[in-house]
Amino acid sequence: MLAAGFVALFLLSPESFTALFRPLTRNNAPAIYTQTSLLALTLSHLAIVAVAVLASTLVAILLAIIVTRPSGREFLPLARTVTTVGQTFPPVAVLALAVPVLGFGMAPTLVALFLYGLLPVFENALAGLTGQTPEITEAARGMGLTPNQRLWRIDLPLALPLLLAGMRLTAVISLGTATIGSTVAARTLGEVIIAGLLSSNTAFVVQGGMIVGILAVLIHHGFGALEARAARAAGQTVP
């Protein structure tokens, strides 16, 4: 809560923290980044991450559902290959390839984050959908549930804690990775960091990195709380 309060105060009134960042400047350089509103950049950064994580989650869960059905199991190696490529292919390379097709701005960044976020959600969804105990499987069969009914009433609710864990990892990774979007004119907090590097102003670098870092911690804890609640609802042990 203290970190959240600090970030909120800093974003609403960054000039109030001038004295804190002044020692990180030299040659009378500005201590606070003012070229663009830090609040506007933060909201834009979060919006890009949210869209990318949502898209990655929907596609990854759909793939996991398909390959865990009897008719789709043969596509598991292909699905694993597709989701793994997103992690092994550097986001910077994705941006370089996407810009000629999509142009500068938000779109190339969304593509890079989308591909980078597929693997954690897919693997966790796969583990959740295939990790049911034989007792649960027999109970579902005894209740006469159809495969679709079992999916929506049993498999997905029990897999929810693992799904949220995958989303947590994807969100935290995407939050940090999104900063490179500023290299292709996306409005992210990377703009502040890049401005600091170009002008040798450590204060700007610290401000951009600080906001991203604290937001990552808050998102991590937020998803952690959701995971614990989902685990309790599913009757699972909360670590």
PDB file of N, CA and C in Angstrom, residues 92-130:
ATOM      1  N   VAL A  92      12.583  -7.306 -29.474  1.00  0.00           N
ATOM      2  CA  VAL A  92      13.163  -6.267 -30.337  1.00  0.00           C
ATOM      3  C   VAL A  92      13.126  -6.711 -31.795  1.00  0.00           C
ATOM      4  N   ALA A  93      13.404  -7.995 -32.033  1.00  0.00           N
ATOM      5  CA  ALA A  93      13.350  -8.520 -33.399  1.00  0.00           C
ATOM      6  C   ALA A  93      11.919  -8.497 -33.930  1.00  0.00           C
ATOM      7  N   VAL A  94      10.961  -8.815 -33.055  1.00  0.00           N
ATOM      8  CA  VAL A  94       9.551  -8.757 -33.473  1.00  0.00           C
ATOM      9  C   VAL A  94       9.180  -7.337 -33.876  1.00  0.00           C
ATOM     10  N   LEU A  95       9.624  -6.366 -33.089  1.00  0.00           N
ATOM     11  CA  LEU A  95       9.353  -4.966 -33.424  1.00  0.00           C
ATOM     12  C   LEU A  95       9.952  -4.607 -34.780  1.00  0.00           C
ATOM     13  N   ALA A  96      11.186  -5.037 -35.018  1.00  0.00           N
ATOM     14  CA  ALA A  96      11.863  -4.721 -36.277  1.00  0.00           C
ATOM     15  C   ALA A  96      11.129  -5.319 -37.466  1.00  0.00           C
ATOM     16  N   LEU A  97      10.557  -6.501 -37.282  1.00  0.00           N
ATOM     17  CA  LEU A  97       9.828  -7.151 -38.365  1.00  0.00           C
ATOM     18  C   LEU A  97       8.420  -6.587 -38.532  1.00  0.00           C
ATOM     19  N   ALA A  98       7.834  -6.141 -37.424  1.00  0.00           N
ATOM     20  CA  ALA A  98       6.452  -5.681 -37.466  1.00  0.00           C
ATOM     21  C   ALA A  98       6.311  -4.249 -37.978  1.00  0.00           C
ATOM     22  N   VAL A  99       7.298  -3.414 -37.721  1.00  0.00           N
ATOM     23  CA  VAL A  99       7.193  -2.003 -38.109  1.00  0.00           C
ATOM     24  C   VAL A  99       6.982  -1.813 -39.614  1.00  0.00           C
ATOM     25  N   PRO A 100       7.713  -2.509 -40.482  1.00  0.00           N
ATOM     26  CA  PRO A 100       7.458  -2.317 -41.924  1.00  0.00           C
ATOM     27  C   PRO A 100       6.039  -2.684 -42.344  1.00  0.00           C
ATOM     28  N   VAL A 101       5.419  -3.599 -41.605  1.00  0.00           N
ATOM     29  CA  VAL A 101       4.061  -4.048 -41.961  1.00  0.00           C
ATOM     30  C   VAL A 101       2.997  -3.195 -41.275  1.00  0.00           C
ATOM     31  N   LEU A 102       3.195  -2.917 -39.984  1.00  0.00           N
ATOM     32  CA  LEU A 102       2.173  -2.241 -39.184  1.00  0.00           C
ATOM     33  C   LEU A 102       2.447  -0.760 -38.972  1.00  0.00           C
ATOM     34  N   GLY A 103       3.660  -0.322 -39.292  1.00  0.00           N
ATOM     35  CA  GLY A 103       4.015   1.066 -39.056  1.00  0.00           C
ATOM     36  C   GLY A 103       4.443   1.298 -37.619  1.00  0.00           C
ATOM     37  N   PHE A 104       4.787   2.545 -37.311  1.00  0.00           N
ATOM     38  CA  PHE A 104       5.208   2.889 -35.963  1.00  0.00           C
ATOM     39  C   PHE A 104       3.999   3.080 -35.058  1.00  0.00           C
ATOM     40  N   GLY A 105       4.238   2.977 -33.750  1.00  0.00           N
ATOM     41  CA  GLY A 105       3.163   3.195 -32.800  1.00  0.00           C
ATOM     42  C   GLY A 105       2.891   1.988 -31.932  1.00  0.00           C
ATOM     43  N   MET A 106       1.637   1.866 -31.508  1.00  0.00           N
ATOM     44  CA  MET A 106       1.253   0.841 -30.542  1.00  0.00           C
ATOM     45  C   MET A 106       1.211  -0.558 -31.131  1.00  0.00           C
ATOM     46  N   ALA A 107       0.805  -0.708 -32.389  1.00  0.00           N
ATOM     47  CA  ALA A 107       0.547  -2.025 -32.979  1.00  0.00           C
ATOM     48  C   ALA A 107       1.746  -2.970 -32.912  1.00  0.00           C
ATOM     49  N   PRO A 108       2.957  -2.554 -33.330  1.00  0.00           N
ATOM     50  CA  PRO A 108       4.097  -3.486 -33.232  1.00  0.00           C
ATOM     51  C   PRO A 108       4.391  -3.917 -31.805  1.00  0.00           C
ATOM     52  N   THR A 109       4.208  -3.015 -30.863  1.00  0.00           N
ATOM     53  CA  THR A 109       4.441  -3.348 -29.460  1.00  0.00           C
ATOM     54  C   THR A 109       3.436  -4.392 -28.976  1.00  0.00           C
ATOM     55  N   LEU A 110       2.179  -4.233 -29.371  1.00  0.00           N
ATOM     56  CA  LEU A 110       1.157  -5.209 -28.989  1.00  0.00           C
ATOM     57  C   LEU A 110       1.482  -6.590 -29.540  1.00  0.00           C
ATOM     58  N   VAL A 111       1.948  -6.640 -30.785  1.00  0.00           N
ATOM     59  CA  VAL A 111       2.302  -7.930 -31.390  1.00  0.00           C
ATOM     60  C   VAL A 111       3.434  -8.592 -30.605  1.00  0.00           C
ATOM     61  N   ALA A 112       4.465  -7.802 -30.283  1.00  0.00           N
ATOM     62  CA  ALA A 112       5.609  -8.354 -29.546  1.00  0.00           C
ATOM     63  C   ALA A 112       5.192  -8.864 -28.171  1.00  0.00           C
ATOM     64  N   LEU A 113       4.389  -8.088 -27.458  1.00  0.00           N
ATOM     65  CA  LEU A 113       3.955  -8.500 -26.114  1.00  0.00           C
ATOM     66  C   LEU A 113       3.013  -9.693 -26.177  1.00  0.00           C
ATOM     67  N   PHE A 114       2.155  -9.720 -27.185  1.00  0.00           N
ATOM     68  CA  PHE A 114       1.237 -10.835 -27.358  1.00  0.00           C
ATOM     69  C   PHE A 114       1.997 -12.150 -27.542  1.00  0.00           C
ATOM     70  N   LEU A 115       2.971 -12.155 -28.434  1.00  0.00           N
ATOM     71  CA  LEU A 115       3.751 -13.371 -28.668  1.00  0.00           C
ATOM     72  C   LEU A 115       4.562 -13.759 -27.441  1.00  0.00           C
ATOM     73  N   TYR A 116       5.094 -12.767 -26.754  1.00  0.00           N
ATOM     74  CA  TYR A 116       5.940 -13.036 -25.590  1.00  0.00           C
ATOM     75  C   TYR A 116       5.128 -13.565 -24.416  1.00  0.00           C
ATOM     76  N   GLY A 117       3.832 -13.269 -24.394  1.00  0.00           N
ATOM     77  CA  GLY A 117       3.019 -13.663 -23.247  1.00  0.00           C
ATOM     78  C   GLY A 117       2.273 -14.968 -23.409  1.00  0.00           C
ATOM     79  N   LEU A 118       2.375 -15.616 -24.550  1.00  0.00           N
ATOM     80  CA  LEU A 118       1.608 -16.832 -24.785  1.00  0.00           C
ATOM     81  C   LEU A 118       2.058 -18.012 -23.922  1.00  0.00           C
ATOM     82  N   LEU A 119       3.350 -18.235 -23.840  1.00  0.00           N
ATOM     83  CA  LEU A 119       3.870 -19.465 -23.225  1.00  0.00           C
ATOM     84  C   LEU A 119       3.477 -19.641 -21.758  1.00  0.00           C
ATOM     85  N   PRO A 120       3.648 -18.645 -20.880  1.00  0.00           N
ATOM     86  CA  PRO A 120       3.304 -18.879 -19.470  1.00  0.00           C
ATOM     87  C   PRO A 120       1.842 -19.274 -19.267  1.00  0.00           C
ATOM     88  N   VAL A 121       0.935 -18.586 -19.959  1.00  0.00           N
ATOM     89  CA  VAL A 121      -0.489 -18.892 -19.789  1.00  0.00           C
ATOM     90  C   VAL A 121      -0.809 -20.258 -20.390  1.00  0.00           C
ATOM     91  N   PHE A 122      -0.240 -20.555 -21.557  1.00  0.00           N
ATOM     92  CA  PHE A 122      -0.529 -21.834 -22.207  1.00  0.00           C
ATOM     93  C   PHE A 122      -0.081 -23.005 -21.345  1.00  0.00           C
ATOM     94  N   GLU A 123       1.151 -22.971 -20.842  1.00  0.00           N
ATOM     95  CA  GLU A 123       1.666 -24.087 -20.045  1.00  0.00           C
ATOM     96  C   GLU A 123       0.892 -24.248 -18.747  1.00  0.00           C
ATOM     97  N   ASN A 124       0.525 -23.130 -18.119  1.00  0.00           N
ATOM     98  CA  ASN A 124      -0.242 -23.227 -16.885  1.00  0.00           C
ATOM     99  C   ASN A 124      -1.659 -23.723 -17.150  1.00  0.00           C
ATOM    100  N   ALA A 125      -2.256 -23.265 -18.246  1.00  0.00           N
ATOM    101  CA  ALA A 125      -3.591 -23.749 -18.596  1.00  0.00           C
ATOM    102  C   ALA A 125      -3.548 -25.236 -18.915  1.00  0.00           C
ATOM    103  N   LEU A 126      -2.508 -25.662 -19.589  1.00  0.00           N
ATOM    104  CA  LEU A 126      -2.349 -27.081 -19.928  1.00  0.00           C
ATOM    105  C   LEU A 126      -2.228 -27.914 -18.647  1.00  0.00           C
ATOM    106  N   ALA A 127      -1.417 -27.434 -17.716  1.00  0.00           N
ATOM    107  CA  ALA A 127      -1.244 -28.149 -16.453  1.00  0.00           C
ATOM    108  C   ALA A 127      -2.550 -28.199 -15.664  1.00  0.00           C
ATOM    109  N   GLY A 128      -3.283 -27.090 -15.661  1.00  0.00           N
ATOM    110  CA  GLY A 128      -4.531 -27.053 -14.922  1.00  0.00           C
ATOM    111  C   GLY A 128      -5.603 -27.943 -15.506  1.00  0.00           C
ATOM    112  N   LEU A 129      -5.681 -27.994 -16.831  1.00  0.00           N
ATOM    113  CA  LEU A 129      -6.729 -28.781 -17.488  1.00  0.00           C
ATOM    114  C   LEU A 129      -6.423 -30.274 -17.502  1.00  0.00           C
ATOM    115  N   THR A 130      -5.160 -30.626 -17.357  1.00  0.00           N
ATOM    116  CA  THR A 130      -4.800 -32.056 -17.390  1.00  0.00           C
ATOM    117  C   THR A 130      -4.430 -32.594 -16.017  1.00  0.00           C
TER     118      THR A 130
END
